[in-house]
Coordinates of C-alpha atoms and ligand atoms in Angstrom, one line a residue:
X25 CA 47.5 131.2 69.0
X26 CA 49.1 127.8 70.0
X27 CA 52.3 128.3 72.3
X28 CA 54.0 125.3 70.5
X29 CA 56.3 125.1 67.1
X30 CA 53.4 123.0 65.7
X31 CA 49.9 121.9 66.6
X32 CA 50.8 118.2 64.6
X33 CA 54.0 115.7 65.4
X34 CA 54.0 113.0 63.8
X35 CA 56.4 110.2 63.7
X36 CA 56.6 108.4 60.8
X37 CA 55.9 109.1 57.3
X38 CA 54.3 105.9 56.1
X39 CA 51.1 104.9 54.9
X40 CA 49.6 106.2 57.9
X41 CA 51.4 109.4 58.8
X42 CA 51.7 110.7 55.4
X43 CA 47.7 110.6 55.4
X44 CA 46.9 112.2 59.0
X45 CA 49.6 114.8 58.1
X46 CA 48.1 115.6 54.9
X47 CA 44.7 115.8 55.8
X48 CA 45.3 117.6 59.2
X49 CA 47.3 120.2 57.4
X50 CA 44.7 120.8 54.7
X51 CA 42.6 121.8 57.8
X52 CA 44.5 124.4 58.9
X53 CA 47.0 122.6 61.2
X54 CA 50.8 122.9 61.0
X55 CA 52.1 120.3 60.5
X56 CA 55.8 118.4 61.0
X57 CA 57.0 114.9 60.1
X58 CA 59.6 113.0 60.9
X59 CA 61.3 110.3 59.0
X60 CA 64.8 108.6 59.3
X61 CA 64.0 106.0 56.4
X62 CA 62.6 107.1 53.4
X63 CA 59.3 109.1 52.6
X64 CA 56.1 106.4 52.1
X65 CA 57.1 104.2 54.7
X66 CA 56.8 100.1 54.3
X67 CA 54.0 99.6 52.0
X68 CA 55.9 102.2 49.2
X69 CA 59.7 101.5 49.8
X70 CA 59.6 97.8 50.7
X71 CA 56.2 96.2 50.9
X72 CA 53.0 95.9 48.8
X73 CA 54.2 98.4 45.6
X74 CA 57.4 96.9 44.6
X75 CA 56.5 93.7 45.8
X76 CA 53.1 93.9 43.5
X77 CA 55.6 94.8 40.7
X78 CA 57.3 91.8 41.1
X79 CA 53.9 89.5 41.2
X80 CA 53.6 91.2 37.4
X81 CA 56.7 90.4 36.4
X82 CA 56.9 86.7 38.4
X83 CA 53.5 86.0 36.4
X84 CA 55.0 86.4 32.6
X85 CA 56.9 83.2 33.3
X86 CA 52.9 81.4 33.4
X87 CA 51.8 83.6 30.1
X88 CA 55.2 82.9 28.2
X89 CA 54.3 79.1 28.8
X90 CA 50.7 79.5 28.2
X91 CA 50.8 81.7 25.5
X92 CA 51.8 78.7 22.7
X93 CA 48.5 77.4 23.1
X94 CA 47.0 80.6 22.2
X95 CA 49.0 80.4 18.7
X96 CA 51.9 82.7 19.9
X97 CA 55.6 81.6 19.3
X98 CA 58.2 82.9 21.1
X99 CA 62.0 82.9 20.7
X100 CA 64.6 81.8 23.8
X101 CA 63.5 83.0 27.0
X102 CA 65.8 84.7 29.4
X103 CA 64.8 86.1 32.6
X104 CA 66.8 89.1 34.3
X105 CA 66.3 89.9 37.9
X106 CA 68.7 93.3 37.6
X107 CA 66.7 94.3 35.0
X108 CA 63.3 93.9 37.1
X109 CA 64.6 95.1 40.0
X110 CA 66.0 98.3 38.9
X111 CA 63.1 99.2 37.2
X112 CA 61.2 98.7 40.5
X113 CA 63.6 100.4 42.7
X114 CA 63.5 103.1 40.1
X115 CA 59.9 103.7 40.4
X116 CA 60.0 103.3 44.0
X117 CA 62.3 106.6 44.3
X118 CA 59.7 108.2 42.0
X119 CA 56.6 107.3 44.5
X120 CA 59.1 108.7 47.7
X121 CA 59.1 112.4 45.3
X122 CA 55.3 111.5 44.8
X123 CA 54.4 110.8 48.8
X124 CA 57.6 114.0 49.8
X125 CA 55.7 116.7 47.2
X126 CA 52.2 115.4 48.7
X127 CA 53.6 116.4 52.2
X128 CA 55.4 119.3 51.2
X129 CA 52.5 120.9 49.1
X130 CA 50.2 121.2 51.7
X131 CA 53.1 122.7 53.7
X132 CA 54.0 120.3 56.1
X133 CA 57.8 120.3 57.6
X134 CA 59.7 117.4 56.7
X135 CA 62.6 116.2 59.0
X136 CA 64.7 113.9 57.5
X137 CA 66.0 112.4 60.4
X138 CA 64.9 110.3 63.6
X139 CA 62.7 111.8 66.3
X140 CA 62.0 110.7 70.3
X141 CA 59.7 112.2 72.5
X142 CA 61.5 113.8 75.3
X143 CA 58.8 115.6 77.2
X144 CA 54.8 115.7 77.0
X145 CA 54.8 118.2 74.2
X146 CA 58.3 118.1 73.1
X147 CA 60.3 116.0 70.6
X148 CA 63.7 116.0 70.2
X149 CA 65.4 115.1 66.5
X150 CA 68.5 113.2 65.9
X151 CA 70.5 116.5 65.1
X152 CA 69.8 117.9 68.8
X153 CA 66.9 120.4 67.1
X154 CA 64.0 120.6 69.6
X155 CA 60.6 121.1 68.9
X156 CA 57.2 120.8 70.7
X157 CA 53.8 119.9 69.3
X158 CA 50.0 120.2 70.7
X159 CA 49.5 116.9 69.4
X160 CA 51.7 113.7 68.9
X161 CA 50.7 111.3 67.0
X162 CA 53.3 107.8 66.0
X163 CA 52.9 106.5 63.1
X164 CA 56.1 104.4 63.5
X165 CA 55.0 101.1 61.8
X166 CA 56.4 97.6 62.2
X167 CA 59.1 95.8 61.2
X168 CA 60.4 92.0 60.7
X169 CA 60.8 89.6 63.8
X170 CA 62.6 87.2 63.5
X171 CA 63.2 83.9 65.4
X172 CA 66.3 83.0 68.0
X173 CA 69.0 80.8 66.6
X174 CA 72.5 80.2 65.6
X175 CA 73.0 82.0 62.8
X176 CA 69.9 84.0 62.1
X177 CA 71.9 86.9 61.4
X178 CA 72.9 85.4 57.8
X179 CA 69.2 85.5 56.5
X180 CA 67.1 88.6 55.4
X181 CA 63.6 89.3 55.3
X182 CA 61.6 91.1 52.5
X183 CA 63.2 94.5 53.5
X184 CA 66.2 93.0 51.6
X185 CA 64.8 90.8 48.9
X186 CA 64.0 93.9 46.5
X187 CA 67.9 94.3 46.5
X188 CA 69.1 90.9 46.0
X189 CA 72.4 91.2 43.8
X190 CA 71.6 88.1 42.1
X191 CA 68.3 85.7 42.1
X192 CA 68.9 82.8 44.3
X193 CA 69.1 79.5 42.8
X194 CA 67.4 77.8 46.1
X195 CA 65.9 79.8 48.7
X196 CA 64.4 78.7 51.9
X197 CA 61.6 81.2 52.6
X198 CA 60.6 80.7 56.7
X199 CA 57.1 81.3 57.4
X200 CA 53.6 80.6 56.2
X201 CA 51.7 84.0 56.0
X202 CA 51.0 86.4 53.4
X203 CA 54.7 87.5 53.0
X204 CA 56.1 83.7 52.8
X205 CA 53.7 83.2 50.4
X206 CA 53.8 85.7 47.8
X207 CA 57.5 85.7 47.9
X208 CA 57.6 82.0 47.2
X209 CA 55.3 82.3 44.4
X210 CA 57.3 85.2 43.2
X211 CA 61.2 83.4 43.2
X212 CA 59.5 80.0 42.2
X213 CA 58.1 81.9 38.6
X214 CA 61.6 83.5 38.4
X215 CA 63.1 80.1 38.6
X216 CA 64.5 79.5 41.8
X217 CA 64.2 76.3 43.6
X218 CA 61.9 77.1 46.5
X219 CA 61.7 75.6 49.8
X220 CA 58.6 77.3 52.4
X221 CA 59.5 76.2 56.0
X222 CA 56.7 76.6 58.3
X223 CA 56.7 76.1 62.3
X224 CA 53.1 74.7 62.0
X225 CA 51.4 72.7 59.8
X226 CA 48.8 75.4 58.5
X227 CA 49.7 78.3 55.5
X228 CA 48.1 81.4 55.9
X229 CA 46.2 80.9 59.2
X230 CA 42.8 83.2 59.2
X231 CA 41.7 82.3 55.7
X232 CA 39.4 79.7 54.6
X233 CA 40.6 75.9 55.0
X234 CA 39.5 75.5 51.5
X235 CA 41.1 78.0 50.3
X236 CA 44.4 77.4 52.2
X237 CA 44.5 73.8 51.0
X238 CA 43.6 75.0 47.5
X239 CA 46.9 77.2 47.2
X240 CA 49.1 74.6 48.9
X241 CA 47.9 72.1 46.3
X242 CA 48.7 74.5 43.1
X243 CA 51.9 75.7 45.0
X244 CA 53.3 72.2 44.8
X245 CA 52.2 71.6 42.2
X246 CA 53.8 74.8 40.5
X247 CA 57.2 72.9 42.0
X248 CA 57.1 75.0 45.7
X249 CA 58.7 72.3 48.1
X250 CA 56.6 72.6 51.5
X251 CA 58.6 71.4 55.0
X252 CA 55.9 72.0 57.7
X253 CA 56.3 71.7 61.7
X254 CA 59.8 72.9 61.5
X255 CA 62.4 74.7 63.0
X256 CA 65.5 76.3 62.5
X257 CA 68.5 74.9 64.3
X258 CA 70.7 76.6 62.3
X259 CA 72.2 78.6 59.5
X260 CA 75.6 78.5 58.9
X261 CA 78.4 80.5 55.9
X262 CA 79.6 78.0 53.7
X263 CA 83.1 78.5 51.6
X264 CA 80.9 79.2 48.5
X265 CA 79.5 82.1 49.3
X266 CA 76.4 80.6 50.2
X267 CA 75.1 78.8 53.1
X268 CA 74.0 75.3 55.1
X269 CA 70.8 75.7 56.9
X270 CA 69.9 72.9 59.1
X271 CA 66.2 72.4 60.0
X272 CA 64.7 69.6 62.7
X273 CA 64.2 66.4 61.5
X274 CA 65.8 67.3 57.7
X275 CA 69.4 66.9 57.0
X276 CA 71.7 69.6 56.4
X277 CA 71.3 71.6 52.8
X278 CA 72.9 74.3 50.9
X279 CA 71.4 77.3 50.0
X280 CA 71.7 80.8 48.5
X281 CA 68.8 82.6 50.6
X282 CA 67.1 82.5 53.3
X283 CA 64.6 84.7 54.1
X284 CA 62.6 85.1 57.0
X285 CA 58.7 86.3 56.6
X286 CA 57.7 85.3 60.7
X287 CA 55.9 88.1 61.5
X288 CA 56.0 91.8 62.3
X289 CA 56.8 93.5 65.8
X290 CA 55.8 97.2 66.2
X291 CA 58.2 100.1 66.2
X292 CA 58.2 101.4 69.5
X293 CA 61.7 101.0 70.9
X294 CA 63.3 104.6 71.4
X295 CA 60.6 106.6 70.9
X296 CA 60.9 108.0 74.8
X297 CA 57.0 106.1 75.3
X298 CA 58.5 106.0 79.1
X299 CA 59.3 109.7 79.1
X300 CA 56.1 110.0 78.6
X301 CA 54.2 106.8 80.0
X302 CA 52.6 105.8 77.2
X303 CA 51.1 102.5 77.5
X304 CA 52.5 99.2 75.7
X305 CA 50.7 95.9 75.1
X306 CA 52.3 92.4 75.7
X307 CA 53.8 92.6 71.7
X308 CA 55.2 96.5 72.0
X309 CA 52.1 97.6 70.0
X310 CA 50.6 101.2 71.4
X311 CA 47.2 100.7 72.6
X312 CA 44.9 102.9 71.5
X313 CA 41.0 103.6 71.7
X314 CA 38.3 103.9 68.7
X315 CA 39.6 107.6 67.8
X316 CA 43.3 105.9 68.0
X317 CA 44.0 107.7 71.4
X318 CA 46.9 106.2 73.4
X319 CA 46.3 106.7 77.3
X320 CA 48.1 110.0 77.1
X321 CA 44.9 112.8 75.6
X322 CA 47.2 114.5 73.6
X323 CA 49.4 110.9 71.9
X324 CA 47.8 109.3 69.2
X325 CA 48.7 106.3 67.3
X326 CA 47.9 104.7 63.9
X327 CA 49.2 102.0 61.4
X328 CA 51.3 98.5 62.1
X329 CA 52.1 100.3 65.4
X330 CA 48.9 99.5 66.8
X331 CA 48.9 96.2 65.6
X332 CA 45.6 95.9 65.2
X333 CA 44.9 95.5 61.4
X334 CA 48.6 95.5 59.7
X335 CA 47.9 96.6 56.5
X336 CA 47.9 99.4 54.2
X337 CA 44.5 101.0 53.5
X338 CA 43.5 100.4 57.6
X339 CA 46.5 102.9 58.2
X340 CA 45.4 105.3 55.6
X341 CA 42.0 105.1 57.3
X342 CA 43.2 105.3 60.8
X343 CA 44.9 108.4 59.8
X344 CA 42.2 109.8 58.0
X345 CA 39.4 109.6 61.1
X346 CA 42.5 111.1 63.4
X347 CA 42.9 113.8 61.4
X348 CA 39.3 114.3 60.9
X349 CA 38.9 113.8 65.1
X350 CA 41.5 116.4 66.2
X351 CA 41.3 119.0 63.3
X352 CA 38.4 118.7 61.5
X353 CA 35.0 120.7 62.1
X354 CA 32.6 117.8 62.7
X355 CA 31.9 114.9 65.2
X356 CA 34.8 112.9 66.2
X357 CA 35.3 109.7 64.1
X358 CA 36.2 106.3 65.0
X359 CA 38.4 104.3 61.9
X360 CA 35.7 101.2 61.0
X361 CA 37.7 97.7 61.5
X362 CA 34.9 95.4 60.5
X363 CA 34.5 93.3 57.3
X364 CA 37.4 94.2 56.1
X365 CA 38.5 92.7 52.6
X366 CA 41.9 91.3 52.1
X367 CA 44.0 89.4 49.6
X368 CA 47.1 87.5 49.4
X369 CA 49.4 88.2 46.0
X370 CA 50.1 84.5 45.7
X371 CA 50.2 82.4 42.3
X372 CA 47.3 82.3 41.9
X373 CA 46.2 84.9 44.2
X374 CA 43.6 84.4 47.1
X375 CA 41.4 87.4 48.4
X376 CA 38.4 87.1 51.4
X377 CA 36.1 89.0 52.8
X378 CA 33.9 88.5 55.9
X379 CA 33.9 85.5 58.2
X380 CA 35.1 82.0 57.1
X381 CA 33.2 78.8 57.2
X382 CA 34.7 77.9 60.6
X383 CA 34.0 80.9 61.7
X384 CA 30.6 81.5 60.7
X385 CA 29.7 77.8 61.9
X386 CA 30.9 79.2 65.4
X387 CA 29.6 82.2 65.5
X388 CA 25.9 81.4 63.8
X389 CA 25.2 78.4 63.9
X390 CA 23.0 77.8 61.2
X391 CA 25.0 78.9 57.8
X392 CA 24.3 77.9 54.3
X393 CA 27.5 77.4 51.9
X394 CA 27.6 78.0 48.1
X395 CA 30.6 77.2 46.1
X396 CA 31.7 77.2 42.6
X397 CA 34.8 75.1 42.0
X398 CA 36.2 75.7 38.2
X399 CA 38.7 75.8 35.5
X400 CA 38.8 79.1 34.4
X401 CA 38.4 79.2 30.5
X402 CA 42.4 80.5 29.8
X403 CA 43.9 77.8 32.0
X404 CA 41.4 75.7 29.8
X405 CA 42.7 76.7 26.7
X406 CA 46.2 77.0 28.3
X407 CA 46.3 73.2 28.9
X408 CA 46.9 74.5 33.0
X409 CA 45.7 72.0 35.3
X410 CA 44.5 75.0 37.9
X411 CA 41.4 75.2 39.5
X412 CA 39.6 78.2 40.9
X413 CA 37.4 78.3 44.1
X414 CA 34.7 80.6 44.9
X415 CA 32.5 80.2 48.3
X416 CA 29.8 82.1 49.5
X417 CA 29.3 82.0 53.4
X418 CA 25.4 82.8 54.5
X419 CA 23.6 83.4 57.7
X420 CA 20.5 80.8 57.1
X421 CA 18.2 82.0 58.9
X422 CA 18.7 86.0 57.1
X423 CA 20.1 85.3 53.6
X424 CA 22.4 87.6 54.4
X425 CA 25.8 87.1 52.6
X426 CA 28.6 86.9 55.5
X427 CA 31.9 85.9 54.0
X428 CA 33.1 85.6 50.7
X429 CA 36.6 84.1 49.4
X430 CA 38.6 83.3 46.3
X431 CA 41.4 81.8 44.9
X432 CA 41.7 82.5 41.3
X433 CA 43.4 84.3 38.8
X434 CA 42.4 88.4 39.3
X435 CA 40.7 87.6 42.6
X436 CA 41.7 90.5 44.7
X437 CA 40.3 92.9 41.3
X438 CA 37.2 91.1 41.6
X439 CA 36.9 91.1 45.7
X440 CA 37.2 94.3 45.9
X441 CA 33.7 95.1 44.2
X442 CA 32.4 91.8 46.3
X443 CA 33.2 92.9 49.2
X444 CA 30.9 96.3 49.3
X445 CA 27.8 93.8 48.6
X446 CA 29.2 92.1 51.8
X447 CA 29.8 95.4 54.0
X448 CA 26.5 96.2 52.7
X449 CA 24.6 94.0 54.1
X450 CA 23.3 92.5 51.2
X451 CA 21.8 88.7 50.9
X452 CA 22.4 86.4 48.5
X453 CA 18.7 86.9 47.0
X454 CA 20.1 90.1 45.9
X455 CA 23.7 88.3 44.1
X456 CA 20.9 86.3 42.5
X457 CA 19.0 88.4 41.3
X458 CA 21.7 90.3 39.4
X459 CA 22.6 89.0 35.3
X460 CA 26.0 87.9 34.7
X461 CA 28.6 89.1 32.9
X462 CA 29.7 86.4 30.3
X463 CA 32.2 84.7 30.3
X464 CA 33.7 85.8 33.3
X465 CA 35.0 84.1 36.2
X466 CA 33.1 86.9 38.3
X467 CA 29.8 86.0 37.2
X468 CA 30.1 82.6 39.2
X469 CA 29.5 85.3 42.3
X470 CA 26.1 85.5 40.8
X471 CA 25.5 82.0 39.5
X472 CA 26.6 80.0 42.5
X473 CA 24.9 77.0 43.6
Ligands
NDP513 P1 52.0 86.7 59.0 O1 51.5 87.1 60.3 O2 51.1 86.7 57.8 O3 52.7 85.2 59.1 C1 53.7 85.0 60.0 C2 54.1 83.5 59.8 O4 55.3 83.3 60.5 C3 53.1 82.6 60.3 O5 53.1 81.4 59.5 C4 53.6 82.2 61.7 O6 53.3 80.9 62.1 C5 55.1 82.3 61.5 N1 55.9 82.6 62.7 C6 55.6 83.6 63.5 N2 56.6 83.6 64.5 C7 57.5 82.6 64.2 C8 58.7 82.1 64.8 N3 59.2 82.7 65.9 N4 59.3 81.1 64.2 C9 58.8 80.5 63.0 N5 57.7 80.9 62.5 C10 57.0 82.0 63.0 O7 53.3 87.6 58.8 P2 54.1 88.1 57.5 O8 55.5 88.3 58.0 O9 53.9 87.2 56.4 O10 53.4 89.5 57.2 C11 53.3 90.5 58.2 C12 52.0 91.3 58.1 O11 52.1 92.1 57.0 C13 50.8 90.4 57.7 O12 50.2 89.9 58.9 C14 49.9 91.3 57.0 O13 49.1 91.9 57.9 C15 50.9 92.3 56.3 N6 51.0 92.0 54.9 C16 50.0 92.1 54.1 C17 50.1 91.8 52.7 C18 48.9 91.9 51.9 O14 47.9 92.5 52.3 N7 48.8 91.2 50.7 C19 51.3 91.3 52.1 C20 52.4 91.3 53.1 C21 52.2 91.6 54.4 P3 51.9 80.7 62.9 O15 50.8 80.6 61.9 O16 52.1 79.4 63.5 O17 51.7 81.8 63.9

């Protein structure tokens, strides 16, 4: 019989800490949550759902155009952003009952309400209500940073640009990583006038070059304006309603948004770490070993809070080989962080797996490149000047396949399959070897020269 109210804390109910809860409670642990937002964290309420919903609904604007060639008339078109985003926002409260009956059905105690560790096996909940738990484990996630200037206060980041009264008629998106991205694409199919501001002259830094240069090309080409080795100096209210944001080196402009996509700090601040002496790194992020152990035995960690892989399915996975580590019956198990596929949700879309040509130049030496550089056959028929990529990194001296990447329309759907050839080990002898599907643009994974 344990001495404490439960044998699981955790902090958080996100991607992470809904998973590790679940799982740990299905093994016989009980189980307690807390949350002071809302249930499914920052990839449900304010990350990759609604903001894949809105990539679907950003990329009608490119079939509506494309769709005359194809023999289809259509009447006036009239976009509205209320519409869209109520619709998503209603289906976002219906994933929160999905992820809160999940929790709840495997009997695991919900508190609605914020939570600090206030002793080695106690937690203590906004309301005063004090509880203590074998196990701790923070699942706290991350949340925009933002840069130091006059005025940052009057911009938002993608927490608020699901609830946008209106869509902006010019935005100035800051940044040049997944979120910047996507959002841009996303307001420049809507119709805004879209302006990416980026510190350094690179988008997306960790992908291919090839790649990276691909999307900046169809980006301006699409209409995105691109202002690179730039900084704020300020944002200031103007009598409008809107605002002047003044960059270095550009003159003074007036605009509806601007939103902020710099980066993503850990959620550590007022947890009561010090009560406890929980390590932190240089960023705030909890360190933590291959079974996500912090320095304290009985703390664990997971997710953005980390910071080691911030996104989605890692959490999920970190909380999975906790829970199977501290509860389950077998051998400890460490969460796998290598070869991990990943995909950007711009227009089009870009999705990678493995090491890049840089990379694999550095790291090998001796590589062979394959490449397939096309017009898919709908932009073809479309009369869309857009051109896909394809590349195929190989060790030379094994065949095996070390990196793949895309930028094309469906690329992440089509990685995803890629990328177990990839974790697999498998050569390109063996892509070769396998008959094409036709006509698809997957089959050039199999065809390429
Ligand atoms: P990213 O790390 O992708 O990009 C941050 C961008 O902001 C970089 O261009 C960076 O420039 C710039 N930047 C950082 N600090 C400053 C600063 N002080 N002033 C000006 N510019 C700055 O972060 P995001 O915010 O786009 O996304 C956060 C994380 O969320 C991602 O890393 C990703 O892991 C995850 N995510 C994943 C998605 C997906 O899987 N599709 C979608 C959205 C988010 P520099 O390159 O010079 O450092």
């Amino acid at each position: 019989m344990s001495n404490y109210d439960f044998d699981l804390f955790t902090i958080g109910a996100g991607s992470g800490g809904v998973r590790a809860s679940r799982v740990s409670a299905a093994y016989g642990a009980k189980v307690a949550v807390a949350e002071e937002h809302r249930v499914g964290g920052t990839c449900v309420i304010r990350g990759c759902v609604p903001k894949k919903m809105l990539v679907y609904g950003a990329h009608f604007a490119e079939d509506l155009e494309d769709c005359k060639r194809f023999g289809w008339e259509i009447g006036e078109r009239r976009f509205d952003w209320t519409v869209l985003r109520d619709n998503v926002l209603a289906d976002v409260d219906r994933l929160e009952g999905a992820y809160t009956d999940t929790l709840e059905n495997h009997d695991v105690t919900i508190f609605h309400e914020r939570a600090e560790i206030t002793g080695p096996h106690e937690i203590t909940l906004a309301s005063g209500k004090v509880v203590t738990a074998k196990y701790i484990l923070i699942a706290t996630g991350a949340r925009p940073q933002l840069p130091d200037f006059e005025g940052v206060e009057h911009g938002i980041t993608s927490n608020e640009a699901f609830h946008l009264d209106a869509l902006p008629k010019k935005i100035i998106i800051a940044g040049g990583g997944y979120i910047a991205n996507e959002f841009a694409g996303i307001f420049n199919e809507f119709g805004s006038d879209v302006c990416l501001v980026n510190r350094g002259d690179q988008l997306l830094r960790g992908y291919d070059e090839a790649l990276r240069d691909r999307l900046l090309q169809i980006s301006i080409m699409k209409g995105i304006d691109f202002k690179f080795n730039t900084l704020f100096e300020y944002i200031r209210p103007s009598d409008d309603g809107g605002f002047l944001a003044k960059l270095t080196g550009c003159d003074e402009e007036h605009v509806d948004v601007v939103m902020f996509a710099t980066g993503r700090s850990p959620n550590t601040e007022g947890l009561g770490l010090e009560n406890v002496d929980v390590e932190l790194g240089e960023k705030g992020e909890i360190p933590v070993d291959q079974f996500s152990k912090t320095n304290v035995d009985h703390i664990y960690a997971v997710g953005d809070v980390t910071n080691r892989v911030q996104l989605t399915p890692v959490a999920i996975r970190e909380g999975q080989a906790f829970a199977d580590t501290v509860f389950g019956d077998g051998d400890p198990v460490a969460a796998d962080h290598s070869c991990i596929p990943s995909a950007v949700f711009s227009h089009p879309p870009i999705a990678s797996v493995g090491l890049t040509e840089g990379e694999a130049r550095n790291s090998l030496g001796s590589i062979k490149v394959y490449q397939s550089d096309f017009r898919p056959m709908k932009n073809v028929l479309a009369g869309r000047n857009e051109r896909s990529l394809m590349k195929m990194i190989c060790d030379a001296e094994s065949d095996r396949i070390v990196g793949i990447h895309m930028i094309a329309p469906e690329a992440p759907e089509m990685m995803q399959a890629a990328a177990i050839a990839v974790k697999a080990g498998l050569t390109k002898a063996d892509f070769d070897a396998t008959v094409a599907i036709h006509p698809t643009m997957a089959e050039e994974l199999v065809l390429m020269r």
